[in-house]
GROMACS .gro file of C-alpha atoms in nm:
model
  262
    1UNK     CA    1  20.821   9.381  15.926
    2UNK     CA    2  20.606   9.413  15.618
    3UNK     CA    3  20.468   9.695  15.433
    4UNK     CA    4  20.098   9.634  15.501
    5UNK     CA    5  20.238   9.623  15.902
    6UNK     CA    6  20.347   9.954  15.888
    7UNK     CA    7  20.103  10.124  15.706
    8UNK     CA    8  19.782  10.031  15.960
    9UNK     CA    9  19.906  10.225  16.272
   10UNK     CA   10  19.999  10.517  16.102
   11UNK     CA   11  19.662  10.513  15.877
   12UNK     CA   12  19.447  10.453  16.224
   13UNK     CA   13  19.704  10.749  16.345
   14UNK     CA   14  19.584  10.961  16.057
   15UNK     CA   15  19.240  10.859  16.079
   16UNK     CA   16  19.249  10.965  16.446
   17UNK     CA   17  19.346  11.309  16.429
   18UNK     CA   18  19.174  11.414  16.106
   19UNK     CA   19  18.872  11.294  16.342
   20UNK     CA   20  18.960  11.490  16.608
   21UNK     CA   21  19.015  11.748  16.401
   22UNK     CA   22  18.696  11.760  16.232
   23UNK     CA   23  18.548  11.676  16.593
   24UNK     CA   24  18.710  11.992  16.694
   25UNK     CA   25  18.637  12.192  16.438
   26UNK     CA   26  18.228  12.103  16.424
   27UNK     CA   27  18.250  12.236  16.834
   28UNK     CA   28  18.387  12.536  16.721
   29UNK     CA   29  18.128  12.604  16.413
   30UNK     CA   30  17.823  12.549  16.677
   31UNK     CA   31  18.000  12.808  16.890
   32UNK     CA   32  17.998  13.070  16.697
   33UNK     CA   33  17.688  12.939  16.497
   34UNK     CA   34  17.497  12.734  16.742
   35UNK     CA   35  17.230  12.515  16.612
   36UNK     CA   36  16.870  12.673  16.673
   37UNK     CA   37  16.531  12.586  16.520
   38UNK     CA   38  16.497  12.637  16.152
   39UNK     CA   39  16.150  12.711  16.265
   40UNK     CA   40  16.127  12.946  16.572
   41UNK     CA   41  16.515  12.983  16.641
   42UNK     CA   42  16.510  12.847  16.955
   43UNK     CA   43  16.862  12.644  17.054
   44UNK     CA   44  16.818  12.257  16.952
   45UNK     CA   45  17.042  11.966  16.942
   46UNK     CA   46  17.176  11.978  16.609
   47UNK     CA   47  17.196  12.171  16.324
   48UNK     CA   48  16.920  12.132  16.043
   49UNK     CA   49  16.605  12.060  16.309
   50UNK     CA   50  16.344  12.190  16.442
   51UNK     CA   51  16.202  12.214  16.813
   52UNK     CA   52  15.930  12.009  16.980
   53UNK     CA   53  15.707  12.282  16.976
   54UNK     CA   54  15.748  12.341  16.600
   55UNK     CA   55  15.752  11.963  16.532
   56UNK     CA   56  15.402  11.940  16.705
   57UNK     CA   57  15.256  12.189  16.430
   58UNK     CA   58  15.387  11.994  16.110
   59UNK     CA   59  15.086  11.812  15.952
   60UNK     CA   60  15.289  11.522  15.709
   61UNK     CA   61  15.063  11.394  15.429
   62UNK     CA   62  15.075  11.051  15.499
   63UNK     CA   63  14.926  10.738  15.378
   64UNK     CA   64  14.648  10.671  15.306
   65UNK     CA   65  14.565  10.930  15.022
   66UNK     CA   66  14.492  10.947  14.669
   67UNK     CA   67  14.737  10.786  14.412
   68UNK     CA   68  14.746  11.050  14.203
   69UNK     CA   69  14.672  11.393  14.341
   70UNK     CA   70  14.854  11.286  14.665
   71UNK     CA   71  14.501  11.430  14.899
   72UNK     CA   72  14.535  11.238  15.237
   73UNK     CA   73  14.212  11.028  15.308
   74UNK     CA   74  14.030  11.074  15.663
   75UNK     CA   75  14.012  10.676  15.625
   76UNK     CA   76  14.135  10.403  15.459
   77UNK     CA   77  13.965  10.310  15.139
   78UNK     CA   78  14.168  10.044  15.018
   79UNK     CA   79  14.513  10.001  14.801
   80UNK     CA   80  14.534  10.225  14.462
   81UNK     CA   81  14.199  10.453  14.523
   82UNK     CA   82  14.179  10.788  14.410
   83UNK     CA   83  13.995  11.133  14.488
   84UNK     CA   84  13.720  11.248  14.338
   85UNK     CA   85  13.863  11.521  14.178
   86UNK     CA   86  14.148  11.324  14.009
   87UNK     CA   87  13.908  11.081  13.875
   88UNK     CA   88  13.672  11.411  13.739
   89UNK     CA   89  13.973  11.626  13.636
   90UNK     CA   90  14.251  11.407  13.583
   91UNK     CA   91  14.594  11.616  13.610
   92UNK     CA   92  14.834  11.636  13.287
   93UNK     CA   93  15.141  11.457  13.588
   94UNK     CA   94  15.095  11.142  13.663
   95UNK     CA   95  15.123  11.216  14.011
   96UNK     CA   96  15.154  11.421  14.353
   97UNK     CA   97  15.345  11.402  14.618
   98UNK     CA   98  15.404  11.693  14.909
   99UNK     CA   99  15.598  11.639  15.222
  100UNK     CA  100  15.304  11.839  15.456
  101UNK     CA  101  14.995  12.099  15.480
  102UNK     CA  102  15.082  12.439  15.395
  103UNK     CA  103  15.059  12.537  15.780
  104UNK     CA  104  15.276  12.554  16.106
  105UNK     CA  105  15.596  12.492  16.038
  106UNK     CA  106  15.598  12.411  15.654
  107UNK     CA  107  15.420  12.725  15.585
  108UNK     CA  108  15.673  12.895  15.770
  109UNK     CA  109  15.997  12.720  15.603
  110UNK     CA  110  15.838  12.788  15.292
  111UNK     CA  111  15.816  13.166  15.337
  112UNK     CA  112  16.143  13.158  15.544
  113UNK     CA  113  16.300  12.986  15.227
  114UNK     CA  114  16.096  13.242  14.954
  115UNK     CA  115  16.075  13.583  15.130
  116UNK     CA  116  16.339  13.544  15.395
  117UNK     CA  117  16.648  13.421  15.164
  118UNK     CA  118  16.700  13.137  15.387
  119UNK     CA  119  16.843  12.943  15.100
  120UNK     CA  120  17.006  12.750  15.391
  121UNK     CA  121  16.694  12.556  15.431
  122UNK     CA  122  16.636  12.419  15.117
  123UNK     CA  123  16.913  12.071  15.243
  124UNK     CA  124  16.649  12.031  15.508
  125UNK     CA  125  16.344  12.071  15.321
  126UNK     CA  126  16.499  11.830  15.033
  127UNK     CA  127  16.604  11.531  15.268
  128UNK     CA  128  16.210  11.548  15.366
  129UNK     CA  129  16.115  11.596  14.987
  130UNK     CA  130  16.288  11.300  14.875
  131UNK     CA  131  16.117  11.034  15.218
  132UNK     CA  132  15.765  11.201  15.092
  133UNK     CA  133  15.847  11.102  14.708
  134UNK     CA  134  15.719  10.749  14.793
  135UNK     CA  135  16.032  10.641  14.594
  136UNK     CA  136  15.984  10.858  14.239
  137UNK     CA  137  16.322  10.993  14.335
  138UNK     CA  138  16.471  10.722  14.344
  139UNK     CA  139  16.349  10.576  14.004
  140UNK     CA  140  16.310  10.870  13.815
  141UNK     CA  141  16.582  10.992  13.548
  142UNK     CA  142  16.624  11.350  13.616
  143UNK     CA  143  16.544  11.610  13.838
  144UNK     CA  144  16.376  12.020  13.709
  145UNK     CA  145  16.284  12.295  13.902
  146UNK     CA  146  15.992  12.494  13.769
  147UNK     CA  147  16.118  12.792  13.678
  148UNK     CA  148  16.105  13.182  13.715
  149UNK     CA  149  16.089  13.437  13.416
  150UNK     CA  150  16.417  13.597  13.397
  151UNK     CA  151  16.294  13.947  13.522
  152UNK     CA  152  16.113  13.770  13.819
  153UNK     CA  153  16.508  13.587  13.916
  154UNK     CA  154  16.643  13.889  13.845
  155UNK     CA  155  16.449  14.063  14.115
  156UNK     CA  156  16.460  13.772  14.369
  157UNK     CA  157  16.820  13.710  14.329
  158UNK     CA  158  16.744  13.365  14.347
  159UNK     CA  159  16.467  13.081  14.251
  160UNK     CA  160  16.361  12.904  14.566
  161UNK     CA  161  16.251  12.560  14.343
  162UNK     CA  162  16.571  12.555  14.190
  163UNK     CA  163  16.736  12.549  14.558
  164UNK     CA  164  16.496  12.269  14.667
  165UNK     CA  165  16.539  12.074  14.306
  166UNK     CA  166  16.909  12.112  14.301
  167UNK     CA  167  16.959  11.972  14.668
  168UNK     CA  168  16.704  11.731  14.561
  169UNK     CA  169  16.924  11.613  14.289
  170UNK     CA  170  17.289  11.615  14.475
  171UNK     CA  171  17.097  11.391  14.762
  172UNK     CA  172  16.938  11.179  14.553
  173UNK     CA  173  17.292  11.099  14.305
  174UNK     CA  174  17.033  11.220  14.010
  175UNK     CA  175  17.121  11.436  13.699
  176UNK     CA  176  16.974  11.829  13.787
  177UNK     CA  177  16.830  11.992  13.468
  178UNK     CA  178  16.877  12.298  13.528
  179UNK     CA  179  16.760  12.501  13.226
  180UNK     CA  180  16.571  12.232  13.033
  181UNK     CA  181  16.242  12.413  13.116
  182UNK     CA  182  16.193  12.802  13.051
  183UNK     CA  183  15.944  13.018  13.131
  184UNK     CA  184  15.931  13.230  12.877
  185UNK     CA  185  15.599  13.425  12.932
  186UNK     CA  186  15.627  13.729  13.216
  187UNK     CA  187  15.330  13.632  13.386
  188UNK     CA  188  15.173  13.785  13.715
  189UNK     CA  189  15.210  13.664  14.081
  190UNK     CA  190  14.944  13.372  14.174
  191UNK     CA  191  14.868  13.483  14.482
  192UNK     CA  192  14.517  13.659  14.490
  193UNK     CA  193  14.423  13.485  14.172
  194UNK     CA  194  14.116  13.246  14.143
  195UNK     CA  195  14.167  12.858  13.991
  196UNK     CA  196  14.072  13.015  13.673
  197UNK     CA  197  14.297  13.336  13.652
  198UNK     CA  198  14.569  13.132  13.753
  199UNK     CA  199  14.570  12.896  13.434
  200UNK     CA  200  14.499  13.198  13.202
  201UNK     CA  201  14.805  13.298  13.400
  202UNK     CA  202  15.038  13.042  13.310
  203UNK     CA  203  14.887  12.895  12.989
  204UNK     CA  204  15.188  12.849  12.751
  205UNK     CA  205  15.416  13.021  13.015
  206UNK     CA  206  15.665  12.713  12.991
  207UNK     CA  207  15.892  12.630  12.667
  208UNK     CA  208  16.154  12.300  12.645
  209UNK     CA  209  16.498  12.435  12.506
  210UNK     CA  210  16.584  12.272  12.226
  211UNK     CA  211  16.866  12.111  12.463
  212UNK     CA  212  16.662  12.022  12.707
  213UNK     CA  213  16.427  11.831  12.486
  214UNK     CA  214  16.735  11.583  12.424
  215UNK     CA  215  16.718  11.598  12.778
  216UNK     CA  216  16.364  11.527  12.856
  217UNK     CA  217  16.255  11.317  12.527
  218UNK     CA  218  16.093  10.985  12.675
  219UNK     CA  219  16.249  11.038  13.087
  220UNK     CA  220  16.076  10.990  13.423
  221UNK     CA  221  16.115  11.337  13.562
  222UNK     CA  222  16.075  11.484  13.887
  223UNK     CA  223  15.907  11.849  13.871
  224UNK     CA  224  16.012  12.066  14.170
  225UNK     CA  225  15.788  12.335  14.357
  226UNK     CA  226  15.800  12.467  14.671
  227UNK     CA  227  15.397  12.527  14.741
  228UNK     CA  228  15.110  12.329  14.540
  229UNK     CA  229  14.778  12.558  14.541
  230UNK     CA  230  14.552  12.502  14.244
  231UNK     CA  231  14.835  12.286  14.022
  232UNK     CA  232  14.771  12.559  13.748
  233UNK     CA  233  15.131  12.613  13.752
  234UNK     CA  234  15.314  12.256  13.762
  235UNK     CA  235  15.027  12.176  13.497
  236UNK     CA  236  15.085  12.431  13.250
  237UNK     CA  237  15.542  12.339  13.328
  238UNK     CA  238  15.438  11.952  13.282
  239UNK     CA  239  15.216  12.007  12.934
  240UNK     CA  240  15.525  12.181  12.820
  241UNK     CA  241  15.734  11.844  12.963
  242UNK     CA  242  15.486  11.629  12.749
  243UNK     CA  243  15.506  11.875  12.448
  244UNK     CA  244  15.893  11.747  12.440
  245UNK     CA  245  15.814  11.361  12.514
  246UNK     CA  246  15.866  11.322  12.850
  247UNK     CA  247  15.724  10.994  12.917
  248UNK     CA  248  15.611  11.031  13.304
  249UNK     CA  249  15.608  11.372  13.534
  250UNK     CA  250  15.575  11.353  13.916
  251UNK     CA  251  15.524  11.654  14.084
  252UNK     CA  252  15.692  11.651  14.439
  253UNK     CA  253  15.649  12.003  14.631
  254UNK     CA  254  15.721  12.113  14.995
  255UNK     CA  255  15.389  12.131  15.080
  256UNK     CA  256  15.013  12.165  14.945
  257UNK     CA  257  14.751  12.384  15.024
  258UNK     CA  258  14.422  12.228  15.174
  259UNK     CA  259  14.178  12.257  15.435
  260UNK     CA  260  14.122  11.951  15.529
  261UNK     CA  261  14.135  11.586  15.470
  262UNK     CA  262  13.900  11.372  15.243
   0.00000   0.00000   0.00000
C-alpha cells in the first residue's frame, strides 16, 4: 500500500474529530454564553447579530448619495453627482463613507461600544464598515484610527476608533497604524459644541510622528471614527495626514449624523 494511501483516512479521521470537536465545543460556548442581540439582548440565532426588531430600525446609507461627503440622495441624480455642501465647502478627505444614520440601532452600538465598554462589538461593526467602504478598504494602503489625547485614553481605558480601525485592518489583511497620528492638543468633548467651536476645538489637535510620516508619506489611507457630526474632527486628523504627504484620505465611520436625506 502506498504512503499517500495511508495518510487520507487517517487525515479525514483527524479532520473529523477536530470538527466534532470544535462542533462540540461552539455548543458548549452558546450555553453558557448564548447568542443574544448586540442590540436589545434578546436570544438570536447566532452570535454577532441583531434581532428583527432592531434590524427594522437600522437606516444604511445607501446608494445613491454624494461622491464625496457620502449624504444619501432622496432620488437619483445621476452617476458621480455631489451635494451642495461638498461642492460649496469642499472637505480636506477626499471622501465619506458611513455604514448608517446615527439612530436605532447604530446609535445604540455606537454608545454600547463608547460608554458601555462593549469592545466586543467593534468585529461586528467593522465587517459592516468595510461592505459600506464602497471598496476604499480594499485599495487603500493602510488603515488609522483617529486618536484620543493620552489623558482622555487614560480615563476611558480604551479608544473605541482604535477598536473599530484595528478590526478593520485584521479583516481587511491591511497594515494598522497604530500611532502614526497623535493628538497632541487636550482638547474638550464635542458634544454640546456648535460647527464652529468644534474646529476651534480641534484646530492643530493632530501631529504625524516622525515614524509615522515614513508611514503615511504619499499612501491611500483609511481614517477611522466611530460617529461623523460636523467632520471638524476627521478634518482637522486628515490636514495633519496631508501635512505628512498622504496622497488620498477616506474617512469611513460607523455612522453619520443627519436628519434627513437630500
Amino acid at each position: 500500500m502506498s504512503v499517500e494511501g495511508t495518510e487520507n483516512p487517517v487525515r479525514r479521521l483527524v479532520d473529523g474529530l477536530t470538527g466534532s470537536l470544535r462542533g462540540l465545543m461552539a455548543v458548549a460556548v452558546d450555553a453558557v454564553y448564548p447568542p443574544v442581540c448586540s442590540g436589545c439582548g434578546r436570544m438570536v440565532g447566532q452570535h454577532r447579530g441583531v434581532c428583527p426588531s432592531c434590524w427594522a430600525t437600522l437606516r444604511l446609507i445607501e446608494r445613491p448619495y454624494c461622491e464625496v461627503l457620502g449624504v444619501p440622495f432622496s432620488h437619483d441624480l445621476g452617476t458621480g453627482i455631489l451635494s451642495a455642501d461638498a461642492i460649496a465647502n469642499p472637505p480636506a478627505f477626499e471622501r465619506l463613507r458611513s455604514v448608517a444614520i446615527h439612530d436605532g440601532i447604530a446609535r445604540s452600538l455606537v454608545h454600547g461600544l463608547k460608554y458601555r465598554d462593549r469592545t466586543d462589538l467593534a468585529v461586528m461593526m467593522a465587517d459592516w464598515m468595510i461592505r459600506a467602504s464602497d471598496g476604499n478598504v480594499d485599495t487603500c494602503d493602510a488603515i488609522l484610527p483617529v486618536p484620543l489625547h493620552a489623558f482622555r485614553l487614560w480615563g476611558r481605558r480604551f479608544n473605541q476608533s482604535a477598536e473599530l480601525a484595528r478590526a478593520i485592518a485584521r479583516h481587511a489583511g491591511k497594515p494598522y497604524l497604530a500611532t502614526a497620528l497623535i493628538r497632541t492638543k487636550r482638547t474638550v468633548q464635542q458634544v454640546g459644541l456648535g460647527a464652529a467651536q468644534r474646529q476651534d476645538n480641534v484646530r492643530g489637535a493632530f501631529t504625524v510622528t516622525e515614524a509615522g510620516k515614513a508611514a503615511v508619506f504619499g499612501k491611500r489611507i483609511v481614517l477611522v471614527d466611530d460617529v461623523y457630526t460636523t467632520g471638524a474632527t476627521v478634518s482637522a486628523a486628515t490636514r495633519a495626514l496631508k501635512k505628512a504627504g498622504a496622497a488620498d484620505v477616506t474617512v469611513l465611520t460607523f455612522a453619520r449624523a443627519m436628519s434627513g436625506l437630500i
